[in-house]
mmCIF file of C-alpha atoms and ligand atoms in Angstrom:
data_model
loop_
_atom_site.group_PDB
_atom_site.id
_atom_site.type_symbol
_atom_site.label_atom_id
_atom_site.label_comp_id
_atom_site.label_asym_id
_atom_site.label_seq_id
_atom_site.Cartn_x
_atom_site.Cartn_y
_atom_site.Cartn_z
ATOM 1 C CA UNK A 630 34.011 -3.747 -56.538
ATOM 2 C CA UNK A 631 34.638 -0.620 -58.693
ATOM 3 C CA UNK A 632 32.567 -2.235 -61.551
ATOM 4 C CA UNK A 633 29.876 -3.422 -59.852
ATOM 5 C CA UNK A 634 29.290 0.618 -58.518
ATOM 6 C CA UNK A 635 29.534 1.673 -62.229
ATOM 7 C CA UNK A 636 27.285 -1.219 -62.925
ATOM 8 C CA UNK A 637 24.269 -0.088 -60.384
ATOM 9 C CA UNK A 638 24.916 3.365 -61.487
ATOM 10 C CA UNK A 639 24.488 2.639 -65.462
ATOM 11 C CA UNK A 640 21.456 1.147 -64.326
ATOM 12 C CA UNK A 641 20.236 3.364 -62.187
ATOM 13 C CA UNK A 642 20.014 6.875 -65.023
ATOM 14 C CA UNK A 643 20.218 4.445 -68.106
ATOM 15 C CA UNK A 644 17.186 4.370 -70.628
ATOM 16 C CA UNK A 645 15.102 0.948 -70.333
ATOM 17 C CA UNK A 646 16.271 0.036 -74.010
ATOM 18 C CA UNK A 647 19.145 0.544 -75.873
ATOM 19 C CA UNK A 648 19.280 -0.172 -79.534
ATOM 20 C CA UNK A 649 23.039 -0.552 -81.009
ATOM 21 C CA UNK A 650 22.997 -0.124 -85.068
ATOM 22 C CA UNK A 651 26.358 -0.409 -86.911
ATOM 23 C CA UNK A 652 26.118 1.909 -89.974
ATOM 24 C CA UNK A 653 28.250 1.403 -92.815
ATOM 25 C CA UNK A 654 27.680 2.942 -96.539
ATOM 26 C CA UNK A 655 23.549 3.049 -95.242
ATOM 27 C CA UNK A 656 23.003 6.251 -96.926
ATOM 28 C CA UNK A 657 20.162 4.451 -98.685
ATOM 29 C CA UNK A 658 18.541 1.967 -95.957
ATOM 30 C CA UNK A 659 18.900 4.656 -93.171
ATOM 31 C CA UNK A 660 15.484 6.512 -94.266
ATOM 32 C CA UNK A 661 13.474 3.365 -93.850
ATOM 33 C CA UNK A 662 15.065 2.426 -90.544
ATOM 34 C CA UNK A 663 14.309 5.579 -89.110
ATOM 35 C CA UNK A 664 10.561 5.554 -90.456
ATOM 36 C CA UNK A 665 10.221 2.040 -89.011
ATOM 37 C CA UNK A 666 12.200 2.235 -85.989
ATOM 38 C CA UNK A 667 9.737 5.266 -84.708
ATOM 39 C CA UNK A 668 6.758 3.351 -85.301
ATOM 40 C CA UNK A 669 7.632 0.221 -84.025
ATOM 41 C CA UNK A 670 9.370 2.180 -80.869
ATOM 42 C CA UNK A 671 7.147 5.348 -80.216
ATOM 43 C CA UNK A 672 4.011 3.326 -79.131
ATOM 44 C CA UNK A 673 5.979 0.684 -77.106
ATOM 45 C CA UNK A 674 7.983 2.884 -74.940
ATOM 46 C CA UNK A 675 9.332 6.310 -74.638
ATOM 47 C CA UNK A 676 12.451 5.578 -72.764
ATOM 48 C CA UNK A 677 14.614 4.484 -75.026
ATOM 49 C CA UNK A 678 18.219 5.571 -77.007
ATOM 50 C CA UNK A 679 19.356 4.387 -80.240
ATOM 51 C CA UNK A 680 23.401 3.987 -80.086
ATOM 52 C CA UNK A 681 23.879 4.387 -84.312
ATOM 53 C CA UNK A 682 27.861 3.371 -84.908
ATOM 54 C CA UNK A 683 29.671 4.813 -87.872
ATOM 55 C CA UNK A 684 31.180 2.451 -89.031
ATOM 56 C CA UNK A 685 33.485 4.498 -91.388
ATOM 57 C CA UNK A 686 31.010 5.035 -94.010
ATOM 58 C CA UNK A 687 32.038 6.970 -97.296
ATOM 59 C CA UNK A 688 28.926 8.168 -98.381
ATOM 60 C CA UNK A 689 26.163 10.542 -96.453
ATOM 61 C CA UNK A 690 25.783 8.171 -93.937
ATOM 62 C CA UNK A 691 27.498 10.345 -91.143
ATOM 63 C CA UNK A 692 25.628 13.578 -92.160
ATOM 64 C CA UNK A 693 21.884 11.476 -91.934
ATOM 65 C CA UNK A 694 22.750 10.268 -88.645
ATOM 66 C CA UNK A 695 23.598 13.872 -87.502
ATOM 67 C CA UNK A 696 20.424 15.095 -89.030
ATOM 68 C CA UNK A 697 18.770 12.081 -87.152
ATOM 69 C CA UNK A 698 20.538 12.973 -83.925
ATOM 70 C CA UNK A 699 19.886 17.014 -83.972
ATOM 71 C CA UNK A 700 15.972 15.943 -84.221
ATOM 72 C CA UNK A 701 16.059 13.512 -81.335
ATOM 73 C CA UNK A 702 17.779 13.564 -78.414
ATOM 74 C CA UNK A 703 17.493 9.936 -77.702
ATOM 75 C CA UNK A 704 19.282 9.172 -80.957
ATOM 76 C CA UNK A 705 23.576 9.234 -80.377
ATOM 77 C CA UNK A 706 26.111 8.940 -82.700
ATOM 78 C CA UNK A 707 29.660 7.237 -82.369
ATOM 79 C CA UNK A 708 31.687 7.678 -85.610
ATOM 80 C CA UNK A 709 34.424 5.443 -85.586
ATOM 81 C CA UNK A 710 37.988 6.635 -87.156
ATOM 82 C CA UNK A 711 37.951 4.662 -90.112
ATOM 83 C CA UNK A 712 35.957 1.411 -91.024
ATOM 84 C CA UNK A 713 36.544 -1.463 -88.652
ATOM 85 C CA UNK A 714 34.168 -4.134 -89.159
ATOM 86 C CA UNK A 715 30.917 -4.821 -87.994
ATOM 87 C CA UNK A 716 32.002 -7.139 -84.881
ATOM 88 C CA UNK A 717 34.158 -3.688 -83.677
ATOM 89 C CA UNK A 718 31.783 -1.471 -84.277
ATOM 90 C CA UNK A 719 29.020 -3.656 -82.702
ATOM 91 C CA UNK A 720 31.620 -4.385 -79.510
ATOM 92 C CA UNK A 721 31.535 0.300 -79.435
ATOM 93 C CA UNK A 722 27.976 0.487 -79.735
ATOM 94 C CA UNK A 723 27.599 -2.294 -76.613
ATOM 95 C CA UNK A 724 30.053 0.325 -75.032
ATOM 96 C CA UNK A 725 28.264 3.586 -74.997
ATOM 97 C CA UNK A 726 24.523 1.567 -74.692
ATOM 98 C CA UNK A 727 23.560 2.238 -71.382
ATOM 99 C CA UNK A 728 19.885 0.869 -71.219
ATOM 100 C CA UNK A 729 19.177 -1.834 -68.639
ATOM 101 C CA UNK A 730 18.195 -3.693 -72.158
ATOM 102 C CA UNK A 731 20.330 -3.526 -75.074
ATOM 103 C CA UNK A 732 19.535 -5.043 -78.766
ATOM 104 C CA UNK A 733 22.100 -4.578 -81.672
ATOM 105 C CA UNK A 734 20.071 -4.353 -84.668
ATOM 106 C CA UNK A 735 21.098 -3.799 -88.277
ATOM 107 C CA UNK A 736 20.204 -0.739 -89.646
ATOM 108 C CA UNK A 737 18.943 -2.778 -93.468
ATOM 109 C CA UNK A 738 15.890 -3.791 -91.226
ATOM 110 C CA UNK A 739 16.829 -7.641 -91.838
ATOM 111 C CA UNK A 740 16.002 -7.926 -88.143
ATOM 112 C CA UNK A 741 12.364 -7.025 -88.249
ATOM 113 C CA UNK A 742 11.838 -4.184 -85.235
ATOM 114 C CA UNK A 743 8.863 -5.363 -84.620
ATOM 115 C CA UNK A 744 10.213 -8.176 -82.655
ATOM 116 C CA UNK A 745 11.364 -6.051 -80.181
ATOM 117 C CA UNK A 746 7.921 -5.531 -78.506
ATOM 118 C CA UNK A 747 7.508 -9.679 -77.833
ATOM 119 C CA UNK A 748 11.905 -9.615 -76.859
ATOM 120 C CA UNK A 749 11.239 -7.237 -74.057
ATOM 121 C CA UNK A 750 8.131 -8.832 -72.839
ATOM 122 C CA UNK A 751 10.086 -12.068 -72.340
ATOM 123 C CA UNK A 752 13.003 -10.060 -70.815
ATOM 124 C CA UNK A 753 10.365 -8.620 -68.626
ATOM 125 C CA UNK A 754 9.397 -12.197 -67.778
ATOM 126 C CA UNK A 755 13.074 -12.525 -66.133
ATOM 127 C CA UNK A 756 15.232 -14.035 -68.802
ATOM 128 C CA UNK A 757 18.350 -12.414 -69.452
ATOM 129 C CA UNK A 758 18.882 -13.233 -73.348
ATOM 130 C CA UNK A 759 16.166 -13.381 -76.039
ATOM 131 C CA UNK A 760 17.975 -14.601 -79.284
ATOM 132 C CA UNK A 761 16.291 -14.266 -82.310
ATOM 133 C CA UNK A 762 16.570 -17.271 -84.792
ATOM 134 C CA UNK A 763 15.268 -17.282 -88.456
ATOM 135 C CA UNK A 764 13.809 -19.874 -89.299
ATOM 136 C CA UNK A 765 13.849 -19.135 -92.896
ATOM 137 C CA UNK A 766 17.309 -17.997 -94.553
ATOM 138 C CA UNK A 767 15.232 -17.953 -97.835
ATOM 139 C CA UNK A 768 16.198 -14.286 -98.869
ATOM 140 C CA UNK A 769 20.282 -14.901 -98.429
ATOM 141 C CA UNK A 770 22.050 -16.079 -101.345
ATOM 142 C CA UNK A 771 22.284 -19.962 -101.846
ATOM 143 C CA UNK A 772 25.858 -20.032 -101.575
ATOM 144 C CA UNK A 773 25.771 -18.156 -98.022
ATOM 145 C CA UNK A 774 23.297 -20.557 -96.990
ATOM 146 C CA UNK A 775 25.525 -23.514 -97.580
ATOM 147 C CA UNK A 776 28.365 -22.072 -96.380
ATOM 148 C CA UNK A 777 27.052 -20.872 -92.901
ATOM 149 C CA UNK A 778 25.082 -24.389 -92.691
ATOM 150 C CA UNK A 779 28.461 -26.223 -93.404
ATOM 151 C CA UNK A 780 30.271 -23.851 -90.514
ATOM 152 C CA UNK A 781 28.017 -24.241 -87.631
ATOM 153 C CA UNK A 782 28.363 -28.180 -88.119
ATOM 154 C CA UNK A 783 31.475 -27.634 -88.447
ATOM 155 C CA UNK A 784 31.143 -25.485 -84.872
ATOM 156 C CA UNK A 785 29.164 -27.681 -83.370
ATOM 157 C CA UNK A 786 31.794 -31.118 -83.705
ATOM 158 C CA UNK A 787 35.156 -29.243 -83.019
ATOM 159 C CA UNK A 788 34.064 -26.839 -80.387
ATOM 160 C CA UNK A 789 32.848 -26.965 -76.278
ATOM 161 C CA UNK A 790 31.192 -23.755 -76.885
ATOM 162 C CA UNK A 791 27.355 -24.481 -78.344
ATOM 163 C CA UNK A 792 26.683 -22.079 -81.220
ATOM 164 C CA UNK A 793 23.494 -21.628 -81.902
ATOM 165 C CA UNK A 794 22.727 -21.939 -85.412
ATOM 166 C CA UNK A 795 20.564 -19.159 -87.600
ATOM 167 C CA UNK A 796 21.283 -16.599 -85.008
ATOM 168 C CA UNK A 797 22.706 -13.531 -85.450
ATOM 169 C CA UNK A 798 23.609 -10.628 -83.629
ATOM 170 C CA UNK A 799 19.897 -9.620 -83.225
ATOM 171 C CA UNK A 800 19.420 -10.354 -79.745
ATOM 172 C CA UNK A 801 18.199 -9.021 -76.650
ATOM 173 C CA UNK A 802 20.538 -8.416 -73.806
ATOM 174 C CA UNK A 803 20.445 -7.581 -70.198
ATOM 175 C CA UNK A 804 22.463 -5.061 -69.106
ATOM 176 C CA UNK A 805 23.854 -7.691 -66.651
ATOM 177 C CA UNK A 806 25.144 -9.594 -70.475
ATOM 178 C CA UNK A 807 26.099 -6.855 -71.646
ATOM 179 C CA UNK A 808 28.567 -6.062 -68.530
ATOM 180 C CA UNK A 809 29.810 -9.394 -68.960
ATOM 181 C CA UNK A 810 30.777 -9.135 -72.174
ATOM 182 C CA UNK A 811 32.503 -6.053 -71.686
ATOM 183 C CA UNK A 812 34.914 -7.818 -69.372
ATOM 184 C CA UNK A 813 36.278 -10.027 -72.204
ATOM 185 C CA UNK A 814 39.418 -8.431 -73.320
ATOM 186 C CA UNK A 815 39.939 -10.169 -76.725
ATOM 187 C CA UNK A 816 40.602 -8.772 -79.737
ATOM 188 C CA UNK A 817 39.414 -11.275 -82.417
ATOM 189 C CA UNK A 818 35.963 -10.490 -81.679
ATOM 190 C CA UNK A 819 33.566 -13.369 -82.761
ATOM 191 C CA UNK A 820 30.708 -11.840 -81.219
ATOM 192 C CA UNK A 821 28.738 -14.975 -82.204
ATOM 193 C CA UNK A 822 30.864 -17.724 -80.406
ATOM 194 C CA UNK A 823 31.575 -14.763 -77.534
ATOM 195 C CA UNK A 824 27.924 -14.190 -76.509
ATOM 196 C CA UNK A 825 27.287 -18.311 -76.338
ATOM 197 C CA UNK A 826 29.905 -18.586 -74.355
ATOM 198 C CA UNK A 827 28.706 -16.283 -71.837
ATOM 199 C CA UNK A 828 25.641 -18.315 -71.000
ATOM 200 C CA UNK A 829 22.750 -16.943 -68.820
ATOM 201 C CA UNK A 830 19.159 -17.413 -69.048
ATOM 202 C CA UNK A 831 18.250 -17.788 -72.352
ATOM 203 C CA UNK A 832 15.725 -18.017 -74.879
ATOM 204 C CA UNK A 833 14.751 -17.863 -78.673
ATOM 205 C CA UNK A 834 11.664 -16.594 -80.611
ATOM 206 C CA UNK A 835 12.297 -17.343 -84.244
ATOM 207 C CA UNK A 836 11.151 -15.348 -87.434
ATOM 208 C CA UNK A 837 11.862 -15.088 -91.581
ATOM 209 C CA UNK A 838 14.509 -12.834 -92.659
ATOM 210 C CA UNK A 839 13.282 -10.888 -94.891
ATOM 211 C CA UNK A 840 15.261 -9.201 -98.124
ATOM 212 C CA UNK A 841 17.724 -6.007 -97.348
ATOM 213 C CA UNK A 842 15.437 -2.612 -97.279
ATOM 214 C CA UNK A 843 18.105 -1.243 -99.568
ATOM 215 C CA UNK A 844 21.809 -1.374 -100.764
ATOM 216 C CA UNK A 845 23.663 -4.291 -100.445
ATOM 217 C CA UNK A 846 25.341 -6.035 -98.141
ATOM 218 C CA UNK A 847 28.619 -4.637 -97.396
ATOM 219 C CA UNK A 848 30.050 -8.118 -95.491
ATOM 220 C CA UNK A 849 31.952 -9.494 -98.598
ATOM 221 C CA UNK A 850 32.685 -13.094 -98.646
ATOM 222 C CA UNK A 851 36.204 -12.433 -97.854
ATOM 223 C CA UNK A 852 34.927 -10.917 -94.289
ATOM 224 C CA UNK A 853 32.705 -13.847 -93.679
ATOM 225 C CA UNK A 854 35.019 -16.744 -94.121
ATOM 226 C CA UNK A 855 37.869 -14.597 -91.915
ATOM 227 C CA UNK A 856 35.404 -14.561 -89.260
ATOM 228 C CA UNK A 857 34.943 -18.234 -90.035
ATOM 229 C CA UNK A 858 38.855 -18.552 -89.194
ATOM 230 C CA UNK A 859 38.255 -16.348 -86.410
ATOM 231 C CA UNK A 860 35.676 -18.263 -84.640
ATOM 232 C CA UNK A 861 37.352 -21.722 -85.099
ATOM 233 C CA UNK A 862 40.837 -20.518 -83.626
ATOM 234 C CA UNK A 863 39.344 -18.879 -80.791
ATOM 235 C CA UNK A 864 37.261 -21.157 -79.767
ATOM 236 C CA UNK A 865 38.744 -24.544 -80.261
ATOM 237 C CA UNK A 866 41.956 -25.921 -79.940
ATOM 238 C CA UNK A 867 41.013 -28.695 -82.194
ATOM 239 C CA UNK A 868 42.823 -28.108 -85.245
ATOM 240 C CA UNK A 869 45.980 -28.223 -83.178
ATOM 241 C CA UNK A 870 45.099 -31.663 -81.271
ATOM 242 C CA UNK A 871 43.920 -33.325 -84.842
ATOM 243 C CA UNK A 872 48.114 -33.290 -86.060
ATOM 244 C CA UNK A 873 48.913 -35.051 -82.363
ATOM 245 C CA UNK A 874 46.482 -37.165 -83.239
ATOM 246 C CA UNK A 875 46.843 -37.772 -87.107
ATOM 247 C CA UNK A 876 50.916 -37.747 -86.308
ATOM 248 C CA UNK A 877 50.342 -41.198 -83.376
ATOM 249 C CA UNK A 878 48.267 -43.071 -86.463
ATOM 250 C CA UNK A 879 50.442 -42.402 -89.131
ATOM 251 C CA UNK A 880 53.884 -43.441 -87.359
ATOM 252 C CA UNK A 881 52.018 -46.693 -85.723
ATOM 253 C CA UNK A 882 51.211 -47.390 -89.316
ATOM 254 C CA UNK A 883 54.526 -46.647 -90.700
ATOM 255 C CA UNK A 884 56.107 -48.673 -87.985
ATOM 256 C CA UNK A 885 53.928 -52.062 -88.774
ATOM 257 C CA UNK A 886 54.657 -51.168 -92.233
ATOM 258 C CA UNK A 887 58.541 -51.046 -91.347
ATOM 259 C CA UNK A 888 58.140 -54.483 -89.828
ATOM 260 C CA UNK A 889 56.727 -56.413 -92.906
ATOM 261 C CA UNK A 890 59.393 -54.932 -95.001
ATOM 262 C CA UNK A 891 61.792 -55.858 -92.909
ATOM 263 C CA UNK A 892 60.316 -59.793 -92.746
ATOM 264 C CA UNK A 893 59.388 -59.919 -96.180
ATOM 265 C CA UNK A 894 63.811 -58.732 -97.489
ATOM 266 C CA UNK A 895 64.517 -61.657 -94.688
ATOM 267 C CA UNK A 896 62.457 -64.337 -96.529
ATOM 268 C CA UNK A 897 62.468 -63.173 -100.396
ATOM 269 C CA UNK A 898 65.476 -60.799 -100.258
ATOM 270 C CA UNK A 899 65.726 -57.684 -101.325
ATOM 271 C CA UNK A 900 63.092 -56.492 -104.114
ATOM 272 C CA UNK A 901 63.375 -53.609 -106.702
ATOM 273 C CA UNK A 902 64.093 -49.896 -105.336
ATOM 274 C CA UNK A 903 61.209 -48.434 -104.336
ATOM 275 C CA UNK A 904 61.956 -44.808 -105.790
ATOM 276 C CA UNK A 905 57.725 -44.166 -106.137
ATOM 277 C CA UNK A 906 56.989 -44.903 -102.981
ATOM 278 C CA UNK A 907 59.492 -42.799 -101.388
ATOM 279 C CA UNK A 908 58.676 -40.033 -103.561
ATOM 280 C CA UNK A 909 55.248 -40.250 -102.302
ATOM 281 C CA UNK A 910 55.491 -40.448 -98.641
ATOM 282 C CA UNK A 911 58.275 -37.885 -98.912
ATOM 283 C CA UNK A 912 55.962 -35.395 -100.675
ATOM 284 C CA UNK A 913 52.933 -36.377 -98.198
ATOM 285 C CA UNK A 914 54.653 -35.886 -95.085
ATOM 286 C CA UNK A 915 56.086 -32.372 -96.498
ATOM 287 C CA UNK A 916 52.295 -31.066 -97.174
ATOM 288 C CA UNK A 917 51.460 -32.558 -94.133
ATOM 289 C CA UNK A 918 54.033 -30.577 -92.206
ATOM 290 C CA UNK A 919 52.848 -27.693 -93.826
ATOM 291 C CA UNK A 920 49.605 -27.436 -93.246
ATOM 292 C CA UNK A 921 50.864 -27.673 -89.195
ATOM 293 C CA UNK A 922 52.785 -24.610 -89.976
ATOM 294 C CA UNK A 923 50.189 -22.565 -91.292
ATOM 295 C CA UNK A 924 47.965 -23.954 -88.522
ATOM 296 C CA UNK A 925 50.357 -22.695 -85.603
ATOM 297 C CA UNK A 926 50.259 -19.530 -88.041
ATOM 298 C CA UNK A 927 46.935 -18.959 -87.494
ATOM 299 C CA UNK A 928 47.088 -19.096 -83.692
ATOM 300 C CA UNK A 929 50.406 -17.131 -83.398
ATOM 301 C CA UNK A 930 49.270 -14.810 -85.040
ATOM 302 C CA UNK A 931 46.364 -14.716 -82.768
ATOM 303 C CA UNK A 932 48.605 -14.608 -79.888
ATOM 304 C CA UNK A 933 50.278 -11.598 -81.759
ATOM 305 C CA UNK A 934 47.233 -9.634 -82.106
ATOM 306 C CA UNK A 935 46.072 -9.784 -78.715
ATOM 307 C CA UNK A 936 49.455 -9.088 -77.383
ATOM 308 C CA UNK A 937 49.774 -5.642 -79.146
ATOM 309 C CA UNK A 938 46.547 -5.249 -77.241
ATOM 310 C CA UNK A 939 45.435 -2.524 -79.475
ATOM 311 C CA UNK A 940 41.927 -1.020 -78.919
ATOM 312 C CA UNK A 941 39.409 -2.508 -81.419
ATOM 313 C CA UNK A 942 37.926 0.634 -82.437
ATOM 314 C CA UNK A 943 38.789 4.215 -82.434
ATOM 315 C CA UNK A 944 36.137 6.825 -82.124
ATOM 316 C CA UNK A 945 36.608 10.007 -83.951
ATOM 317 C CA UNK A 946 33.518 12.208 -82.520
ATOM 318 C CA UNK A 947 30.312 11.325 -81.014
ATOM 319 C CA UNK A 948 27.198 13.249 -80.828
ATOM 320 C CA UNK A 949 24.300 13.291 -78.357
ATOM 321 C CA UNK A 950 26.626 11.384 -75.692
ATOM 322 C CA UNK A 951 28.222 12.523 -72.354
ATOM 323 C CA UNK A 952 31.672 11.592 -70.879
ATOM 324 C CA UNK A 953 29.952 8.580 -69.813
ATOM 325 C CA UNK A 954 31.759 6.056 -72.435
ATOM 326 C CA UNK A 955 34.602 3.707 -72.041
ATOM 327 C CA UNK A 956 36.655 5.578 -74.302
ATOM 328 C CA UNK A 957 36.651 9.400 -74.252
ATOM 329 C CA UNK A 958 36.719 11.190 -77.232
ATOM 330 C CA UNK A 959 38.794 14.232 -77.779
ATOM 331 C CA UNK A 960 36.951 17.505 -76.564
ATOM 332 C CA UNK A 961 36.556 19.811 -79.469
HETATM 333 N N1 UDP B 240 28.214 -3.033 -91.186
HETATM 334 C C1 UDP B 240 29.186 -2.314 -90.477
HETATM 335 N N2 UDP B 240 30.494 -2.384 -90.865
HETATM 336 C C2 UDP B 240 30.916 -3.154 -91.901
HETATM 337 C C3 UDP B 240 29.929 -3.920 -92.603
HETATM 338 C C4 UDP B 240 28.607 -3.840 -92.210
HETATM 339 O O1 UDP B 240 28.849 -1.596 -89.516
HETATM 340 O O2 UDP B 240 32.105 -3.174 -92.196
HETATM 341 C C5 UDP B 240 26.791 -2.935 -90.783
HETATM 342 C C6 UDP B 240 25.830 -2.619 -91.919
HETATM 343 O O3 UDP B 240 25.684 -1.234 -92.101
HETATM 344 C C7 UDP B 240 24.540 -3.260 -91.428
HETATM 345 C C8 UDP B 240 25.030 -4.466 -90.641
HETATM 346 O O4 UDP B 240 26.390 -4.214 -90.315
HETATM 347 O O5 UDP B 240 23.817 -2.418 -90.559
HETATM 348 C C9 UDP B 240 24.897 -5.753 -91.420
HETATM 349 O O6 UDP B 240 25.564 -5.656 -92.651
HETATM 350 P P1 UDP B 240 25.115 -6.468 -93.937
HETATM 351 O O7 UDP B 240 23.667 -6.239 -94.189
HETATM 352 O O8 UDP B 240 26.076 -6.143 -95.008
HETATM 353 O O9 UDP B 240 25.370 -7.958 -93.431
HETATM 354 P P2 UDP B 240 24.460 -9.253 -93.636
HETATM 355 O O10 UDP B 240 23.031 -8.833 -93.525
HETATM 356 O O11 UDP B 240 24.832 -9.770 -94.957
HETATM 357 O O12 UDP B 240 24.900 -10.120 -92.492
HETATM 358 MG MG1 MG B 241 21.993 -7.283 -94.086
#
């Protein structure tokens, strides 16, 4: 019952819109999101706060925002303790949002502000989510293209959970969603699979992503295909059923095949040793038992992760923001 007062409250002294903008290394694309962001914004609405997460950043990133921030009250800083990841510092900026409306946003201006006029209209117009899809993925590279097509099929056999494909984290959310979403206590964040999951009304306007504003992207291939891990494991059992599965065909095949052996030494005796063969099966089976173990690796150490149940992000400081969060910074 607790939640539900905090919930009416947030809603009740909350800004209409809240936009969430993970900042890492942006020292260079921050200057045109701010320029864009105020004229897209300033004629659409005046009650509005931009949540900008520091993600950790090593260059002047921190010291823009400030500069941002001491201009305009509306703007509010969170600056994370080191770098965590864009899911983390996504899952602190949904945190300290407190608009009845909340869009995460990236701060390169790949997600084209100007959508966020026709999003709230539709919100307006009673749905709860407005996802964004592109329709054209023709400014990522051609390798990231293949390898995000080849995942979301891959998604959308193995898993109950519908992932909608070409959407990112550009969304709009009610603040309903967003309370939701709060209540999910896992740690492997795969904010994708995590906000289908949560349903609610829902709909999609679609648009071209255009090329980053400036710098480059800072989610390294690495990052992306962890997340890929991340998002199969927790959300699909599937890789652990396939070996239950796999293990019933082989051993019904190895029995009929231990049947006609045993016919065929009865009527033509017994042949030459089959040293190959052995030495084949022997080495399949081994692999094949391996690849189990790494795949119960992958989920214990899952299990081990969310177990610790450590926090999944630390906030240093934060500027512009009252004791209002979920997690308190030191006073200073
Ligand atoms: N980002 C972040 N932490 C990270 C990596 C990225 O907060 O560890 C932010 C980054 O500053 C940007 C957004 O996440 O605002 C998207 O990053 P990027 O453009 O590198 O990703 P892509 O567009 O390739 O998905
Ligand atoms: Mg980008």
């Amino acid at each position: 019952m607790a939640e539900h007062a905090t919930h009416e409250a947030s809603e009740a002294i909350g800004p209409v819109l809240s936009l969430v903008c993970p900042v890492y290394n942006e020292e260079s694309a921050l200057p045109h999101f701010i320029e864009r962001i105020g004229e897209v914004l300033d004629p659409l609405l005046a009650d509005f706060e931009i949540v900008c997460i520091n993600d950790g950043s090593r260059d002047g990133t921190l010291r823009a925002l400030r500069d941002w921030a001491a201009r305009d009250p509306r703007v509010k800083v969170v600056d994370l303790s080191r770098n965590f990841g864009k899911e983390a510092a996504l899952s602190a900026g949904l945190d300290f949002a407190t608009g009845r409306a909340v869009v995460p946003i990236d701060v390169d201006l790949q997600d084209p502000p100007e959508l966020i006029g026709q999003m709230l209209e539709l919100w307006r117009s009673g749905y709860d989510v407005v996802l964004a899809a592109r329709h054209d993925r023709s400014s990522d590279p051609r390798l990231k293209r293949a390898t995000a097509g080849w995942f979301y099929k891959l998604m959308a056999r193995i898993s109950d959970t519908d992932i909608p494909e070409n959407v990112g984290d550009f969304r709009l959310m009610d603040r309903q969603v967003v309370e939701a979403l709060k209540r999910l206590p896992e740690r492997a964040r795969f904010m994708k699979g995590i906000f289908a999951w949560l349903g609610f009304r829902t709909t999609t306007i679609s648009f071209a992503r255009p090329v980053r504003s400036a710098g480059e992207a800072k989610q390294r291939y690495g990052r992306l295909a962890r997340l890929a891990i991340d998002g199969v494991v927790s959300f699909t059992t599937f890789p652990l059923r396939i070996w239950t599965l796999l293990g019933v065909a082989l051993s019904s095949a190895s029995a009929l095949y231990m049947l006609v052996i045993i016919f065929r030494t009865l009527i033509y005796g017994s042949g030459a040793p089959g040293y190959a063969s052995i030495m084949t099966v022997l080495l399949f089976f081994n692999g094949m038992i391996m690849i189990n173990l790494g795949i119960l690796g992958e989920y214990i150490a899952r299990i081990f992760t969310e177990v610790k149940g450590r926090p999944v992000y630390l906030v240093r400081e934060t500027v512009n923001i009252e004791g209002s969060a979920s997690i308190r910074p030191r006073e200073r």
